[in-house]
Coordinates of C-alpha atoms and ligand atoms in Angstrom, one line a residue:
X1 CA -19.0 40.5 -15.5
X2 CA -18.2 43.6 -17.4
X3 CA -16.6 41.7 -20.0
X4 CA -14.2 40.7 -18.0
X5 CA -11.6 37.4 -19.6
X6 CA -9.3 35.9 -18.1
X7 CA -8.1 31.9 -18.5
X8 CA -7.1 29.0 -16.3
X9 CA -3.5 29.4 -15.5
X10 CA -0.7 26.6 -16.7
X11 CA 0.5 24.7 -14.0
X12 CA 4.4 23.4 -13.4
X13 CA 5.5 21.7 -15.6
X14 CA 6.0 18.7 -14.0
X15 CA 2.2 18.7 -12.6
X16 CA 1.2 18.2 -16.2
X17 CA 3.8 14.9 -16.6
X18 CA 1.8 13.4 -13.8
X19 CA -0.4 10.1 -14.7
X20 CA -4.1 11.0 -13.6
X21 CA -4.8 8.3 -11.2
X22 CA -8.3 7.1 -10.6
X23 CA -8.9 4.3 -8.8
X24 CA -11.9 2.3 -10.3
X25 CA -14.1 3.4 -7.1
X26 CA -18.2 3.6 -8.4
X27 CA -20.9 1.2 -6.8
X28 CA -18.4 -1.5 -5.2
X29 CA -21.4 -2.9 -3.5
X30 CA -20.8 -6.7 -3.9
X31 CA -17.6 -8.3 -2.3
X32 CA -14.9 -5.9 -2.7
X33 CA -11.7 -8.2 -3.7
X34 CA -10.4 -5.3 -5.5
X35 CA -8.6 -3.0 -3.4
X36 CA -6.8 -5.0 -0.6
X37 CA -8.9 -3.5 1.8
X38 CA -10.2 -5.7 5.3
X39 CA -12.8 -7.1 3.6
X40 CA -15.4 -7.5 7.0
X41 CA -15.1 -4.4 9.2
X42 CA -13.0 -2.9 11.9
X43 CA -13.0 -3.9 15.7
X44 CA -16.3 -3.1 17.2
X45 CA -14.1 -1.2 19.8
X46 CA -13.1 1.0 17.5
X47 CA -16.7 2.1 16.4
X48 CA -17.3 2.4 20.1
X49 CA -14.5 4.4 20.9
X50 CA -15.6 7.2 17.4
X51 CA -19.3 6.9 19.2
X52 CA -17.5 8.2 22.1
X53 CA -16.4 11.4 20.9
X54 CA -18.1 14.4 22.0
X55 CA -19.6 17.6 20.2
X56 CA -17.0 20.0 21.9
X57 CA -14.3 17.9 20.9
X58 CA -15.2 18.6 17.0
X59 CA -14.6 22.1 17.7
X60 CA -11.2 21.6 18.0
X61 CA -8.3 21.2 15.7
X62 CA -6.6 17.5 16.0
X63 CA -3.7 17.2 18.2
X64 CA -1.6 14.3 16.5
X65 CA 1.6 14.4 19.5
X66 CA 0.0 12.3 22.3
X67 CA -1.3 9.9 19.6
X68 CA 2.3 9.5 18.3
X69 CA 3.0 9.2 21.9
X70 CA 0.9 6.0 21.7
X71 CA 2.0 4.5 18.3
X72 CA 5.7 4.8 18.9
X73 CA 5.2 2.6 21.9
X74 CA 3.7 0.6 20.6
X75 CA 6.3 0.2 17.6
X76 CA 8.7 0.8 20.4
X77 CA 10.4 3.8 19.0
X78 CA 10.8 7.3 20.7
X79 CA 8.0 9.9 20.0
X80 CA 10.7 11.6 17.8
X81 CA 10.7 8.8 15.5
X82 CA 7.3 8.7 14.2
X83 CA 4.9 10.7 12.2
X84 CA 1.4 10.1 11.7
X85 CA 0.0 10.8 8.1
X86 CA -3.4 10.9 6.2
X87 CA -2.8 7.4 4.9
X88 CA 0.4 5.9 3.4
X89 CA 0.4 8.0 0.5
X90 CA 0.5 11.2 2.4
X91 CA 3.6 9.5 4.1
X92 CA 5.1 8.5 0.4
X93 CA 4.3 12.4 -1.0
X94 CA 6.0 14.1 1.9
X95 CA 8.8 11.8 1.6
X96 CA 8.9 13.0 -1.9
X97 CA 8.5 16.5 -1.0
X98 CA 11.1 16.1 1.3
X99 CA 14.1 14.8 -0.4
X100 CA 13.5 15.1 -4.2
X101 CA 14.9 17.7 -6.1
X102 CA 16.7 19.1 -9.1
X103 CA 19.1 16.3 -10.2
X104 CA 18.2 13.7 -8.2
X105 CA 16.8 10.1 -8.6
X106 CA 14.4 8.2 -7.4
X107 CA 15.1 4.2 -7.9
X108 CA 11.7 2.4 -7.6
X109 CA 11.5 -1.5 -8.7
X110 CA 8.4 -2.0 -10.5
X111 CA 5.9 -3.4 -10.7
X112 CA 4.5 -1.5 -7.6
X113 CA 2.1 0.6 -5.8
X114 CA 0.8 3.6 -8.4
X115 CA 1.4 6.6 -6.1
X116 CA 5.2 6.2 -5.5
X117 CA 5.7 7.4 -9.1
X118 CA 2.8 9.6 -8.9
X119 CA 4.5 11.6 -5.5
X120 CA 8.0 11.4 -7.8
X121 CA 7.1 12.7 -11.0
X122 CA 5.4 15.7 -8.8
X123 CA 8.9 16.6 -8.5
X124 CA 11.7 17.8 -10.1
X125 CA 13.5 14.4 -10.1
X126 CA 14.3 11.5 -12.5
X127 CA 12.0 8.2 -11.8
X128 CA 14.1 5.6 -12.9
X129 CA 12.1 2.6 -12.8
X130 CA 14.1 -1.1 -12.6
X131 CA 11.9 -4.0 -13.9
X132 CA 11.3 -7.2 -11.3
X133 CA 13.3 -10.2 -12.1
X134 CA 11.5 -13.3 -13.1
X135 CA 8.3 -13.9 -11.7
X136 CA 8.2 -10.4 -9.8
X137 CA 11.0 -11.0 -8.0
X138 CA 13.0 -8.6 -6.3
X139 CA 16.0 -6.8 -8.6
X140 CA 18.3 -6.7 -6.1
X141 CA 21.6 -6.5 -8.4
X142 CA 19.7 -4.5 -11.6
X143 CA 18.6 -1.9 -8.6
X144 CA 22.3 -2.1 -6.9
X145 CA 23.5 -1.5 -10.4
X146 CA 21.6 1.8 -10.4
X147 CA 22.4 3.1 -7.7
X148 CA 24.7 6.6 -8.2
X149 CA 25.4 9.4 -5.7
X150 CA 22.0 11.1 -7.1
X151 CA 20.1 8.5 -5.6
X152 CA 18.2 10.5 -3.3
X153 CA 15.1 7.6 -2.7
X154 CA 14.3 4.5 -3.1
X155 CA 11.0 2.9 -2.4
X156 CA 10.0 -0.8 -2.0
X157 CA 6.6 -2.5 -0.5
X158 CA 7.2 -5.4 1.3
X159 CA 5.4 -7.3 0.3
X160 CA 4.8 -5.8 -3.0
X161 CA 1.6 -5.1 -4.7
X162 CA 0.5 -6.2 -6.5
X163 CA 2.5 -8.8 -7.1
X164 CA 2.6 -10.1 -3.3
X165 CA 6.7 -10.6 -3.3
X166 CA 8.5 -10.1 -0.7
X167 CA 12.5 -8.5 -0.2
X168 CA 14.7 -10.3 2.7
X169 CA 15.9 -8.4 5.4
X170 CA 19.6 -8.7 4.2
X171 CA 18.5 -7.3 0.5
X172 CA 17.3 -3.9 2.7
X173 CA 20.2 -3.5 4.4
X174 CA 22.6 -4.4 1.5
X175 CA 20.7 -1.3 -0.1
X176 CA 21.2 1.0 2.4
X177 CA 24.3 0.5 2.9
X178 CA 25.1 1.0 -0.8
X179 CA 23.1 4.1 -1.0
X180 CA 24.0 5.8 2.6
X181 CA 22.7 9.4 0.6
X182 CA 19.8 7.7 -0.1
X183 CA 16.3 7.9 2.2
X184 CA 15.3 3.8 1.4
X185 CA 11.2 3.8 2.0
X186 CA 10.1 0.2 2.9
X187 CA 6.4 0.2 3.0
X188 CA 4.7 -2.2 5.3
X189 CA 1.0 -1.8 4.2
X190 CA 0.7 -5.2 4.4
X191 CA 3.2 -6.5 7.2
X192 CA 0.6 -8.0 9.5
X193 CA 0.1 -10.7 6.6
X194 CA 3.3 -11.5 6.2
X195 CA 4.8 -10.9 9.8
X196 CA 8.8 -9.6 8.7
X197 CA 9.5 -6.4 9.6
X198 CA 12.7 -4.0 9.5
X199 CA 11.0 -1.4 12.0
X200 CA 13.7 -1.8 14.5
X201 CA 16.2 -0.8 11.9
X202 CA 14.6 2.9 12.4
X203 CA 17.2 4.9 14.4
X204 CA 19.8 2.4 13.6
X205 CA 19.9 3.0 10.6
X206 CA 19.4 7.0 9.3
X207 CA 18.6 6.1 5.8
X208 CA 15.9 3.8 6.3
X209 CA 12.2 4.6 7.1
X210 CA 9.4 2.2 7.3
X211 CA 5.8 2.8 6.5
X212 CA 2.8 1.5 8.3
X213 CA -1.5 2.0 8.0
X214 CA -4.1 1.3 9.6
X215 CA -6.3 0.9 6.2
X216 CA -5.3 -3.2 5.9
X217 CA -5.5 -5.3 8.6
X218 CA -6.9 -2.9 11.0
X219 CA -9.9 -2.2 8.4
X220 CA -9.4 1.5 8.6
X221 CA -8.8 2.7 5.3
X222 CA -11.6 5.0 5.2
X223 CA -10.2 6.8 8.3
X224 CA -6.9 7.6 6.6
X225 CA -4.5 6.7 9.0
X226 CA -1.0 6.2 8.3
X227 CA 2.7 5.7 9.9
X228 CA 5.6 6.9 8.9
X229 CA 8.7 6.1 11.4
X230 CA 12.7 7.1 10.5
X231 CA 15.5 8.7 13.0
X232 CA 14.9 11.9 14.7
X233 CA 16.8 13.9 12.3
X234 CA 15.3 12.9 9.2
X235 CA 12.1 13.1 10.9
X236 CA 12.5 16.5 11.6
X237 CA 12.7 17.5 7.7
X238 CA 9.8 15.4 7.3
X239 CA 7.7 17.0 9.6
X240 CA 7.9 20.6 8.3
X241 CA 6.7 19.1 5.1
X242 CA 3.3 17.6 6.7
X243 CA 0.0 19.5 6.8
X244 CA 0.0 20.0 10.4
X245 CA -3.9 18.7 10.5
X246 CA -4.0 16.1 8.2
X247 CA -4.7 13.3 10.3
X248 CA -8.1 14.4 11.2
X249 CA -10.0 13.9 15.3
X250 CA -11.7 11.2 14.5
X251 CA -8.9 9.3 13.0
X252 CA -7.0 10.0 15.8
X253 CA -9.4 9.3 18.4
X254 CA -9.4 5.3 17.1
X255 CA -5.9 5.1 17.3
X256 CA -6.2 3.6 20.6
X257 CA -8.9 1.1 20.4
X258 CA -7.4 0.0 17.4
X259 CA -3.7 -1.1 18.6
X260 CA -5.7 -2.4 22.1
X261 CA -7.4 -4.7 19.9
X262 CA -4.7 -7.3 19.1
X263 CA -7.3 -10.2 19.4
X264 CA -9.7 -8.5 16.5
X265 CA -6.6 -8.2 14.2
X266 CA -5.1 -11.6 14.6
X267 CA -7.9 -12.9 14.2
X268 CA -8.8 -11.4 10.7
X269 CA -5.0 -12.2 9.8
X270 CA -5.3 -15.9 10.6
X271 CA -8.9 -16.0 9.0
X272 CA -7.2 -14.3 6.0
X273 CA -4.0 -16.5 5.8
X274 CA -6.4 -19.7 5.8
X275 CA -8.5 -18.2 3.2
X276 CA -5.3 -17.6 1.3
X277 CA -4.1 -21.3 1.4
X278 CA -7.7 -22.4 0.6
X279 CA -7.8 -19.8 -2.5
X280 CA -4.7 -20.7 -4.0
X281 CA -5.3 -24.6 -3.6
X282 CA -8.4 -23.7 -6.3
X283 CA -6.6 -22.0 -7.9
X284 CA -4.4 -24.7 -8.6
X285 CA -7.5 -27.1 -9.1
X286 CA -8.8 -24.5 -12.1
X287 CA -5.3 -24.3 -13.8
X288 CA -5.5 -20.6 -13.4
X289 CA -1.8 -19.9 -12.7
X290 CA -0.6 -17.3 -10.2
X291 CA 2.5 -16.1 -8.0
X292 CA 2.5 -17.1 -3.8
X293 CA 1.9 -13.9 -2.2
X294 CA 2.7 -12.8 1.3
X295 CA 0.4 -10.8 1.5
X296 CA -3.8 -9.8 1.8
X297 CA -3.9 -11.2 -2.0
X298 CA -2.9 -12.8 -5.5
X299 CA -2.1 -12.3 -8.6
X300 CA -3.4 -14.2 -11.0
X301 CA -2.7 -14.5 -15.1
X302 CA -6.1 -14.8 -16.4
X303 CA -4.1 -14.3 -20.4
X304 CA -5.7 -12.0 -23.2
X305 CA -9.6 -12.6 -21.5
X306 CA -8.2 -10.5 -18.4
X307 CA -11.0 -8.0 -19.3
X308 CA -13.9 -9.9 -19.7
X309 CA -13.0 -12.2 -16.8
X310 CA -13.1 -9.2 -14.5
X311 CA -16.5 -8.2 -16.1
X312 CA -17.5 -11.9 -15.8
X313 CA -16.8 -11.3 -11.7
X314 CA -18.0 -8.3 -11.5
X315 CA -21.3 -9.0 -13.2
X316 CA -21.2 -12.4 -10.5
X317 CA -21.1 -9.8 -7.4
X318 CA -16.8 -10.4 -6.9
X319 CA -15.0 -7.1 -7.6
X320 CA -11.6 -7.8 -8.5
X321 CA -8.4 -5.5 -10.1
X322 CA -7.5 -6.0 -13.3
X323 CA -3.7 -5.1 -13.9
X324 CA -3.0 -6.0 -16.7
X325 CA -1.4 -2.6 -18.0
X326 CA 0.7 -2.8 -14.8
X327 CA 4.4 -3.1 -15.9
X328 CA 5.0 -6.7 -17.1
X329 CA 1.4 -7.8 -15.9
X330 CA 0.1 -8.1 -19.1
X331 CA -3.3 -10.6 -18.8
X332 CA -3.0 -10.1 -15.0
X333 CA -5.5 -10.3 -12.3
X334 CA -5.4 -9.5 -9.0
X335 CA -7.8 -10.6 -6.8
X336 CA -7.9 -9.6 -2.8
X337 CA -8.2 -12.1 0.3
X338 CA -10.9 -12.2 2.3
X339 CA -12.4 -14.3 4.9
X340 CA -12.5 -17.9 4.4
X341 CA -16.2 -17.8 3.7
X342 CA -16.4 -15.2 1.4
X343 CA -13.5 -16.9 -0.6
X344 CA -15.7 -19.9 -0.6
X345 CA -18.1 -18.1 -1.8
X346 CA -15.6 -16.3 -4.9
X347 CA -14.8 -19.6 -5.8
X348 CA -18.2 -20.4 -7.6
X349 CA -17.6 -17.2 -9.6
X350 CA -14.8 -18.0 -10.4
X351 CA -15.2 -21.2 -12.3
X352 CA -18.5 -19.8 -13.9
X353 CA -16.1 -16.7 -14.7
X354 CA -13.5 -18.8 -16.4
X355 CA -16.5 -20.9 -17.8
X356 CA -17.9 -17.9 -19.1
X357 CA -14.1 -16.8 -20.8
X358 CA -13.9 -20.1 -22.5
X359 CA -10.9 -20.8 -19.7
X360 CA -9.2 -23.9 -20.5
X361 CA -6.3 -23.6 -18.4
X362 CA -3.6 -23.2 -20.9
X363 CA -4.4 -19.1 -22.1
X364 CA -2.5 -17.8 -19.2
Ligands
PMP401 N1 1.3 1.1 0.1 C1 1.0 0.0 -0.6 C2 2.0 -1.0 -1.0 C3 -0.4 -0.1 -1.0 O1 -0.8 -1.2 -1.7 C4 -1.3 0.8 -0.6 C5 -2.8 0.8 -0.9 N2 -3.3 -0.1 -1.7 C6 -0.9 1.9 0.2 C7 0.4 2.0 0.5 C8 -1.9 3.0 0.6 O2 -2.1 2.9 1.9 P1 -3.0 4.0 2.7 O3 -4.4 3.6 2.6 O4 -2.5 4.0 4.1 O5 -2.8 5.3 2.0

């Protein structure tokens, strides 16, 4: 090129303080216990209603308003009060986007979901990080204690992951009301597994906004389909920050079949609660010890073989997620719910697993 040089420019700062994050994806073919994902499929009626879709309607660019139309009645908020988003984390990085700047904090209890610091540190905020109390429970007071007038966010999964721990209702609202210049984020990715919800707390309260997707329960994750819901006027801010597109047709034309289909997602809920209470009673039977989880899995602490107990699975067909560099997680596990026959079926690779490790119940 004539000799022409030039060199990859530097990017912000703060881009180059962000942890890479790659999810362990590759050849998951095998049962996928690793990502807390439906493990089956979606409703058939939502398959029918993407075969339904049309040539000309490709053409166009997505139209999110009347689908919000749809999810806010169904959450029973006011169109205003909802946003949809290319999955949860597009919610948690426009969140970010929107209310983190110079001099402010974010307060995020860990351990937790990856891309709450990964949004955060994308900014020009402090992450202050407050570790769990004993067995992963919520820091209520230690997070309180935090809590100054440059709190700008705070974000909490309930239930958490991976830890499946849940935060009571009071605990949200004693939060918010300490931090009233604080946005509070509680994520329900995995609500429909535990069934407690502060969604009608949106508009009452300006500070809160709750998170929702469709990439759980509904067995959507590969759509990228996401909720975010908070008062009008936050909402507003929010919005400007969202690519106005992100939430592609064919997301949005499954919207529909997907919230008609109640019976398809209880049913996977209740098959998935069972399969949880089965689970957890081998787990018990194996002396493999782990933490009650509300939610779509468990952690489990498999102890310094964590490694070659997750090859062990792996090489058995069972993907599971090792977590063990996950703050205070150390020789931790964590290994998804699925349906009660497929968690019959993990159980035999399990025990060879453990068998394999030398397990004799008292490394953990
Ligand atoms: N929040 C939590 C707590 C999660 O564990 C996950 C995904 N594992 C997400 C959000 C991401 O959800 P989505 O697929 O909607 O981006």
């Amino acid at each position: 090129m004539n000799g022409v040089k030039t060199k990859a420019p530097e990017p912000r700062a703060q881009v180059k303080r962000v942890k890479e994050y790659h999810p362990p994806l590759g050849d998951r073919s095998g049962l996928r216990l690793d990502f807390n994902e439906n493990t089956i499929a979606c409703s058939p009626k939502v398959l029918d209603a993407l075969g339904r879709i049309s040539r000309a309607e490709l053409t166009k660019y997505p139209e999110r308003d009347p689908v919000e139309r749809l999810v806010a009645e169904h959450l029973k908020l006011a169109p205003e009060q909802v946003l949809l988003t290319n999955g949860v984390d597009e919610a948690i990085h426009v969140l970010c986007q929107t209310y983190l700047g110079e001099g402010d904090e974010m307060l995020l209890p860990v351990p937790t979901y990856s891309m709450y610091a990964v949004y955060a540190s994308a900014t020009d905020a402090r992450l202050l990080e407050v570790p769990a109390d004993k067995d992963y429970r919520f820091p209520l007071l230690a997070l309180l204690d935090k809590i100054t007038p440059a709190t700008k966010v705070i974000a909490i999964a309930n239930p958490n992951s991976p830890t499946g721990q849940v935060v009571s209702r009071e605990a949200i609202l004693e939060i918010a009301e300490a931090a009233p210049q604080a946005m509070v984020l509680v994520d329900e990715a995995y609500f429909h597994f535990h069934g407690e919800t502060v969604m009608d707390l949106v508009g009452r309260l300006p500070n809160v906004t709750v998170a929702r997707t469709f990439s759980k329960a509904y067995g959507l994750a590969g759509l990228r389909l996401g909720v975010l819901a908070a008062g009008e006027e936050s909402m507003k801010w929010m919005r400007r920050m969202i690519s106005p597109y992100s939430v592609n047709s064919l997301a949005l034309a499954c919207v529909s079949a997907a919230l008609a289909d109640t019976e398809y997602v209880s049913w996977y809920v209740s098959e998935v609660l069972a399969a949880r209470e089965f689970f957890t009673a081998e787990l018990d039977r194996l002396r493999v010890p782990y933490w009650p989880s509300q939610a779509n899995f468990v952690l489990t602490r498999i102890g310094p073989k964590h490694g070659e107990f997750s090859i062990a699975m792996h090489n058995r067909g069972v993907l599971v997620r090792d977590r063990s560099s996950d703050p205070g997680c150390d020789g931790c596990v964590r290994i998804t719910i699925g349906t009660q026959e497929q968690m019959k079926a993990s159980v035999r690779a399990l025990a060879e697993s453990l068998a394999e490790i030398g397990w004799t119940g008292e490394e953990a």
